[in-house]
Amino acid sequence: MTSGTWLRVASGGVLLALLLLLYAGAYHIDALEHGRYSSGIRQLLTHESILNQHLMESSIDLRKNYDGIVVDIRDIDRIYAPISVPPTFFRDDTRRVYTRALEDYDRLRAPKIALTERFKTVNARLKNSERYFPAFSQQLLHTIRLMDADLHLAAVESVITILASATRDDSGSWLDARNAVTRLADITTKVDADTASDLTTLVQHAQMILDSRSELSEILDQLTTVSAQSRIRHLRDAYWNGYDQEQARTKPYFIALLTVVLLAFGGIAYIDGRLRYTMSRLACANEALEKTVAERTSELQYQNRDLELSRARARAVLDSSPDAIISLNMEGRILALSDRKSQVLGFSEPEIKNRMIAEAIFSETHVADVSMWIHSMQLRHQAGELPSEYRELSCVKNGGGVFDAEVSITVGESQGEAFFVCRIRDITERKRIERLKDEFVSVVSHELRTPLTSIRGAIGLVLGGAKGELNEDIASILSIASRNTERLSLLINDILDLQKIEAGKLDFSPRSVDLIDLLESSLNENTAYAQQHEISFRLITNTDDLHIWADPDRLRQVMANLLSNAAKFSIAGDEVLVDAAPHGQNMIRVTVSDHGEGIPEEFRASIFDRFTQANGSAIRKQGGTGLGLAICKSIMAQLDGRIDFESEIGKGTSFYIDIPIAGNQAT
């Protein structure tokens, strides 16, 4: 079968099920239940007539239909039980009418049931006595015959005969029977003791039979007067009237059901036509879809192949990298290692996987520092940042040996999950070259410092008129020489300061410092320099009570560098803003903002390196050594703080430093 045929069959099946569900859930008359009720009421009326007939017959002859009456009553109870509650298809109004008819019949049945139970009891007692009476009376007659007492024999036979022939309608016979019993009781005084006992027993049974028959006669009279035929006819009429009303009510429903069926079949015909049309359209769409799927499958195959190639290239890049690349979870536990080509660490991935990176690859002197570093990166990420930092630390190779390394840690996110990427580069050779360079620069700086001081002093003396008055050209040349020697002296001092910081030989004396006082004094100290560039400084903080943990002299050195840079690269007449405010839980951030040209994108990554200048021509015009920001970064690291910046081309730059709050500094 085609899919269209299956759909049509399914539609027909659904429609048929819906019709059956409507028919089953709607109101209708149960034919079987109606048959049970109509037949039951008819049988009840018939058996009531039979009972009345048997009662009339029993009134003529007491011995004739006692058992038949009991059976009739039992049959009536059996027939009445199923119809003693209203039919389920009757509604409230017809149910109430039928219930009232049942109540009328039940009110008549209640005394009739009591009489019936009494009739059953008396009838059973009579039958028991009648079974005993004939045999016992014959035995007594035989005894009397042996006694040869004709008078007594005649009396006993008379009593028995009278009892056997007594009927209810012959009151004289009943009187004769009772007189005979009395005479029989008198005979007991005229015979021996044993015969007298037997006669007494016979008298008792005879009396019981007479009493039972008399009581049955009374019960029959009462049962005859309690005829239920009229009540049953009333019950029958109530049922048939209710049935006719319910039939009338169901006709509109069946008409509506027929209408629904016709409409449904018309709908099926319409749906079938639409289905054929839709199937033809679907066939065309299916062909187009299959073509599109084939094309997309081909494209996906190419994309998957490109993806595999990209993954292979990425793996090749990682494998060929001179650095060891480690992925960590946010707790600092190692997840994966790429160190196949360089063997920087000498570990295989299974050897250090799931270990804490601080304990696995760093020397003991740096374990605590790395743990704190990772913790600070976690806090910055929780604050909404994606930080990236690098430090120079000592790492341990597998099998022993310590080497200098440049370690960078970056926070990344993938599918909503954050992780660390740690890059470790062996800088042992670079450090060796730097040491050689620093030694050379140190030697040269010290060797230049003494003659440079002499040259500056000599030029100053000459310019001061120690050798007489100078003409204008010579004075101009010596002024240029004086400025250049001053710049050279500043450069040498900066180089020496940077070497001292890196060598740990520059003294730091951190203590609790009132930050607002320090900032105000720094602004005052650099106001003259700002005026040279037609720039003004303004402190805009709204907080007076800010105490930090820092070396005030070194912090002034940092502020002097940031303020001088802001002044140099601001437009004449502009204003440099200085702000201080709490940052996070343990830091205070000081921000120096200018409205200059901003830092070009290509120089931002190296702005804190030595001898780095964002714009060479501008630096030469404004002056500078290219070491100021490198010195600032080293000082802030020694003060357990950090320095960074934000810049936008054409709008300016904001350098900020984060300084520990007094009492919350790192121990």
mmCIF file of C-alpha atoms in Angstrom, residues 360-576:
data_model
loop_
_atom_site.group_PDB
_atom_site.id
_atom_site.type_symbol
_atom_site.label_atom_id
_atom_site.label_comp_id
_atom_site.label_asym_id
_atom_site.label_seq_id
_atom_site.Cartn_x
_atom_site.Cartn_y
_atom_site.Cartn_z
ATOM 1 C CA ALA A 360 53.573 19.384 39.743
ATOM 2 C CA ILE A 361 55.928 21.608 37.710
ATOM 3 C CA PHE A 362 57.055 24.595 39.802
ATOM 4 C CA SER A 363 59.927 24.783 42.268
ATOM 5 C CA GLU A 364 59.120 24.804 45.962
ATOM 6 C CA THR A 365 59.849 28.527 46.234
ATOM 7 C CA HIS A 366 57.054 29.330 43.787
ATOM 8 C CA VAL A 367 54.317 26.849 44.831
ATOM 9 C CA ALA A 368 52.571 29.324 47.133
ATOM 10 C CA ASP A 369 52.953 32.170 44.608
ATOM 11 C CA VAL A 370 51.376 30.132 41.801
ATOM 12 C CA SER A 371 48.487 29.037 44.039
ATOM 13 C CA MET A 372 47.777 32.664 44.954
ATOM 14 C CA TRP A 373 48.115 33.674 41.301
ATOM 15 C CA ILE A 374 45.522 31.118 40.207
ATOM 16 C CA HIS A 375 43.242 32.181 43.059
ATOM 17 C CA SER A 376 43.450 35.841 41.993
ATOM 18 C CA MET A 377 42.642 34.837 38.396
ATOM 19 C CA GLN A 378 39.578 32.954 39.675
ATOM 20 C CA LEU A 379 38.378 36.047 41.544
ATOM 21 C CA ARG A 380 38.855 38.256 38.487
ATOM 22 C CA HIS A 381 36.892 35.784 36.357
ATOM 23 C CA GLN A 382 34.100 35.730 38.941
ATOM 24 C CA ALA A 383 34.049 39.525 38.675
ATOM 25 C CA GLY A 384 33.276 39.183 34.943
ATOM 26 C CA GLU A 385 36.781 39.485 33.487
ATOM 27 C CA LEU A 386 38.686 37.142 31.178
ATOM 28 C CA PRO A 387 42.173 37.893 32.534
ATOM 29 C CA SER A 388 45.483 36.957 30.934
ATOM 30 C CA GLU A 389 48.789 37.393 32.779
ATOM 31 C CA TYR A 390 52.341 36.143 32.529
ATOM 32 C CA ARG A 391 55.181 35.863 35.003
ATOM 33 C CA GLU A 392 58.733 34.608 35.076
ATOM 34 C CA LEU A 393 59.092 31.663 37.457
ATOM 35 C CA SER A 394 61.288 28.649 38.078
ATOM 36 C CA CYS A 395 60.015 25.272 36.819
ATOM 37 C CA VAL A 396 61.168 21.718 37.497
ATOM 38 C CA LYS A 397 61.959 19.235 34.744
ATOM 39 C CA ASN A 398 61.021 15.591 34.982
ATOM 40 C CA GLY A 399 63.970 13.759 36.502
ATOM 41 C CA GLY A 400 65.352 16.835 38.268
ATOM 42 C CA GLY A 401 66.754 20.188 37.309
ATOM 43 C CA VAL A 402 65.305 23.691 37.547
ATOM 44 C CA PHE A 403 65.016 26.168 34.664
ATOM 45 C CA ASP A 404 63.769 29.711 34.199
ATOM 46 C CA ALA A 405 60.427 29.890 32.422
ATOM 47 C CA GLU A 406 58.004 32.459 31.144
ATOM 48 C CA VAL A 407 54.571 31.333 32.343
ATOM 49 C CA SER A 408 51.346 32.809 31.003
ATOM 50 C CA ILE A 409 47.866 31.924 32.273
ATOM 51 C CA THR A 410 44.743 32.849 30.343
ATOM 52 C CA VAL A 411 41.099 32.246 31.231
ATOM 53 C CA GLY A 412 39.015 30.799 28.413
ATOM 54 C CA GLU A 413 35.402 29.724 28.071
ATOM 55 C CA SER A 414 33.848 27.011 25.937
ATOM 56 C CA GLN A 415 30.159 26.077 25.941
ATOM 57 C CA GLY A 416 29.611 27.989 29.149
ATOM 58 C CA GLU A 417 32.478 26.289 31.009
ATOM 59 C CA ALA A 418 35.560 28.238 32.103
ATOM 60 C CA PHE A 419 39.119 26.850 32.100
ATOM 61 C CA PHE A 420 42.750 27.979 32.282
ATOM 62 C CA VAL A 421 45.312 27.723 29.480
ATOM 63 C CA CYS A 422 48.874 27.776 30.775
ATOM 64 C CA ARG A 423 51.834 28.306 28.390
ATOM 65 C CA ILE A 424 55.352 27.566 29.661
ATOM 66 C CA ARG A 425 58.392 28.680 27.662
ATOM 67 C CA ASP A 426 61.977 27.884 28.594
ATOM 68 C CA ILE A 427 63.785 31.250 28.793
ATOM 69 C CA THR A 428 67.025 29.958 30.230
ATOM 70 C CA GLU A 429 68.983 31.131 27.185
ATOM 71 C CA ARG A 430 67.165 34.442 27.032
ATOM 72 C CA LYS A 431 67.848 35.073 30.710
ATOM 73 C CA ARG A 432 71.511 34.317 30.142
ATOM 74 C CA ILE A 433 71.644 36.822 27.273
ATOM 75 C CA GLU A 434 69.734 39.377 29.350
ATOM 76 C CA ARG A 435 72.163 38.962 32.193
ATOM 77 C CA LEU A 436 75.050 39.555 29.798
ATOM 78 C CA LYS A 437 73.262 42.585 28.370
ATOM 79 C CA ASP A 438 72.427 43.932 31.830
ATOM 80 C CA GLU A 439 76.002 43.467 32.928
ATOM 81 C CA PHE A 440 77.182 45.298 29.827
ATOM 82 C CA VAL A 441 74.616 48.098 30.304
ATOM 83 C CA SER A 442 75.513 48.343 33.979
ATOM 84 C CA VAL A 443 79.188 48.625 33.219
ATOM 85 C CA VAL A 444 78.584 51.153 30.460
ATOM 86 C CA SER A 445 76.122 53.116 32.648
ATOM 87 C CA HIS A 446 78.528 53.319 35.543
ATOM 88 C CA GLU A 447 81.413 54.153 33.241
ATOM 89 C CA LEU A 448 79.347 56.895 31.570
ATOM 90 C CA ARG A 449 77.861 58.300 34.767
ATOM 91 C CA THR A 450 81.078 59.834 36.144
ATOM 92 C CA PRO A 451 82.292 61.630 32.947
ATOM 93 C CA LEU A 452 78.678 62.619 32.170
ATOM 94 C CA THR A 453 78.436 64.297 35.553
ATOM 95 C CA SER A 454 81.678 66.172 34.829
ATOM 96 C CA ILE A 455 80.430 67.211 31.386
ATOM 97 C CA ARG A 456 77.106 68.473 32.834
ATOM 98 C CA GLY A 457 78.965 70.400 35.505
ATOM 99 C CA ALA A 458 81.398 71.966 33.007
ATOM 100 C CA ILE A 459 78.614 72.962 30.618
ATOM 101 C CA GLY A 460 76.682 74.421 33.525
ATOM 102 C CA LEU A 461 79.672 76.489 34.639
ATOM 103 C CA VAL A 462 80.260 77.832 31.150
ATOM 104 C CA LEU A 463 76.555 78.671 30.696
ATOM 105 C CA GLY A 464 76.628 80.300 34.110
ATOM 106 C CA GLY A 465 79.376 82.749 32.948
ATOM 107 C CA ALA A 466 82.310 81.212 34.757
ATOM 108 C CA LYS A 467 84.438 81.698 31.610
ATOM 109 C CA GLY A 468 83.045 84.972 30.630
ATOM 110 C CA GLU A 469 80.068 86.079 28.666
ATOM 111 C CA LEU A 470 79.164 83.840 25.671
ATOM 112 C CA ASN A 471 77.857 84.987 22.352
ATOM 113 C CA GLU A 472 74.334 83.892 21.366
ATOM 114 C CA ASP A 473 75.299 81.022 19.006
ATOM 115 C CA ILE A 474 77.677 79.397 21.474
ATOM 116 C CA ALA A 475 75.157 79.779 24.290
ATOM 117 C CA SER A 476 72.465 78.097 22.152
ATOM 118 C CA ILE A 477 74.734 75.182 21.306
ATOM 119 C CA LEU A 478 75.753 74.707 24.951
ATOM 120 C CA SER A 479 72.082 74.844 26.067
ATOM 121 C CA ILE A 480 71.262 72.016 23.645
ATOM 122 C CA ALA A 481 74.210 70.043 24.953
ATOM 123 C CA SER A 482 73.068 70.642 28.553
ATOM 124 C CA ARG A 483 69.555 69.363 27.817
ATOM 125 C CA ASN A 484 70.897 66.257 26.080
ATOM 126 C CA THR A 485 73.278 65.457 28.940
ATOM 127 C CA GLU A 486 70.326 65.847 31.350
ATOM 128 C CA ARG A 487 68.257 63.412 29.303
ATOM 129 C CA LEU A 488 71.170 61.007 29.121
ATOM 130 C CA SER A 489 71.575 61.224 32.882
ATOM 131 C CA LEU A 490 67.862 60.459 33.391
ATOM 132 C CA LEU A 491 68.186 57.482 31.055
ATOM 133 C CA ILE A 492 71.136 56.104 32.982
ATOM 134 C CA ASN A 493 69.282 56.586 36.300
ATOM 135 C CA ASP A 494 66.227 54.795 34.933
ATOM 136 C CA ILE A 495 68.363 51.886 33.705
ATOM 137 C CA LEU A 496 70.041 51.580 37.065
ATOM 138 C CA ASP A 497 66.722 51.793 38.937
ATOM 139 C CA LEU A 498 65.233 49.073 36.722
ATOM 140 C CA GLN A 499 68.234 46.830 37.328
ATOM 141 C CA LYS A 500 67.971 47.351 41.073
ATOM 142 C CA ILE A 501 64.275 46.488 41.069
ATOM 143 C CA GLU A 502 64.766 43.335 39.036
ATOM 144 C CA ALA A 503 67.747 42.334 41.134
ATOM 145 C CA GLY A 504 65.762 42.976 44.336
ATOM 146 C CA LYS A 505 68.292 45.549 45.486
ATOM 147 C CA LEU A 506 65.984 48.562 45.441
ATOM 148 C CA ASP A 507 64.709 49.253 48.949
ATOM 149 C CA PHE A 508 60.926 49.220 49.558
ATOM 150 C CA SER A 509 59.397 50.357 52.850
ATOM 151 C CA PRO A 510 55.634 49.686 52.630
ATOM 152 C CA ARG A 511 53.375 51.120 55.317
ATOM 153 C CA SER A 512 49.860 52.490 55.763
ATOM 154 C CA VAL A 513 49.533 55.616 53.602
ATOM 155 C CA ASP A 514 46.728 58.159 53.246
ATOM 156 C CA LEU A 515 46.135 57.878 49.508
ATOM 157 C CA ILE A 516 44.328 61.226 49.082
ATOM 158 C CA ASP A 517 47.242 63.132 50.678
ATOM 159 C CA LEU A 518 49.728 61.262 48.473
ATOM 160 C CA LEU A 519 47.744 62.014 45.303
ATOM 161 C CA GLU A 520 47.385 65.697 46.164
ATOM 162 C CA SER A 521 51.135 66.002 46.818
ATOM 163 C CA SER A 522 51.913 64.187 43.535
ATOM 164 C CA LEU A 523 49.697 66.583 41.620
ATOM 165 C CA ASN A 524 51.381 69.556 43.250
ATOM 166 C CA GLU A 525 54.859 68.199 42.501
ATOM 167 C CA ASN A 526 54.033 67.745 38.806
ATOM 168 C CA THR A 527 52.018 70.933 38.306
ATOM 169 C CA ALA A 528 55.030 72.809 36.913
ATOM 170 C CA TYR A 529 55.585 70.080 34.318
ATOM 171 C CA ALA A 530 51.904 70.241 33.377
ATOM 172 C CA GLN A 531 52.075 74.005 32.948
ATOM 173 C CA GLN A 532 54.941 73.571 30.496
ATOM 174 C CA HIS A 533 52.482 71.627 28.309
ATOM 175 C CA GLU A 534 49.566 73.966 29.092
ATOM 176 C CA ILE A 535 47.767 71.129 30.886
ATOM 177 C CA SER A 536 45.968 71.062 34.268
ATOM 178 C CA PHE A 537 45.488 68.204 36.757
ATOM 179 C CA ARG A 538 42.247 67.594 38.720
ATOM 180 C CA LEU A 539 41.499 65.086 41.493
ATOM 181 C CA ILE A 540 37.836 63.960 41.220
ATOM 182 C CA THR A 541 37.492 61.369 43.975
ATOM 183 C CA ASN A 542 34.583 61.712 46.413
ATOM 184 C CA THR A 543 36.158 59.589 49.131
ATOM 185 C CA ASP A 544 38.389 61.162 51.785
ATOM 186 C CA ASP A 545 39.321 58.109 53.850
ATOM 187 C CA LEU A 546 41.402 55.796 51.657
ATOM 188 C CA HIS A 547 44.395 54.125 53.282
ATOM 189 C CA ILE A 548 46.663 51.853 51.268
ATOM 190 C CA TRP A 549 49.642 49.633 52.007
ATOM 191 C CA ALA A 550 52.544 50.940 49.903
ATOM 192 C CA ASP A 551 55.939 52.620 49.822
ATOM 193 C CA PRO A 552 54.946 56.301 49.390
ATOM 194 C CA ASP A 553 58.206 57.292 47.640
ATOM 195 C CA ARG A 554 57.949 54.512 45.057
ATOM 196 C CA LEU A 555 54.245 55.198 44.552
ATOM 197 C CA ARG A 556 55.030 58.898 43.947
ATOM 198 C CA GLN A 557 57.558 57.735 41.348
ATOM 199 C CA VAL A 558 54.790 55.740 39.601
ATOM 200 C CA MET A 559 52.344 58.661 39.775
ATOM 201 C CA ALA A 560 54.977 61.075 38.442
ATOM 202 C CA ASN A 561 55.529 58.843 35.435
ATOM 203 C CA LEU A 562 51.783 58.428 34.733
ATOM 204 C CA LEU A 563 51.080 62.151 35.168
ATOM 205 C CA SER A 564 53.990 63.212 32.974
ATOM 206 C CA ASN A 565 52.923 60.795 30.226
ATOM 207 C CA ALA A 566 49.332 62.082 30.404
ATOM 208 C CA ALA A 567 50.539 65.681 30.222
ATOM 209 C CA LYS A 568 52.855 64.999 27.281
ATOM 210 C CA PHE A 569 50.192 63.316 25.166
ATOM 211 C CA SER A 570 47.269 65.640 25.966
ATOM 212 C CA ILE A 571 46.115 68.530 23.823
ATOM 213 C CA ALA A 572 47.042 72.005 25.035
ATOM 214 C CA GLY A 573 44.343 73.452 27.262
ATOM 215 C CA ASP A 574 43.013 70.004 28.185
ATOM 216 C CA GLU A 575 42.582 68.553 31.667
ATOM 217 C CA VAL A 576 44.001 65.302 33.076
#
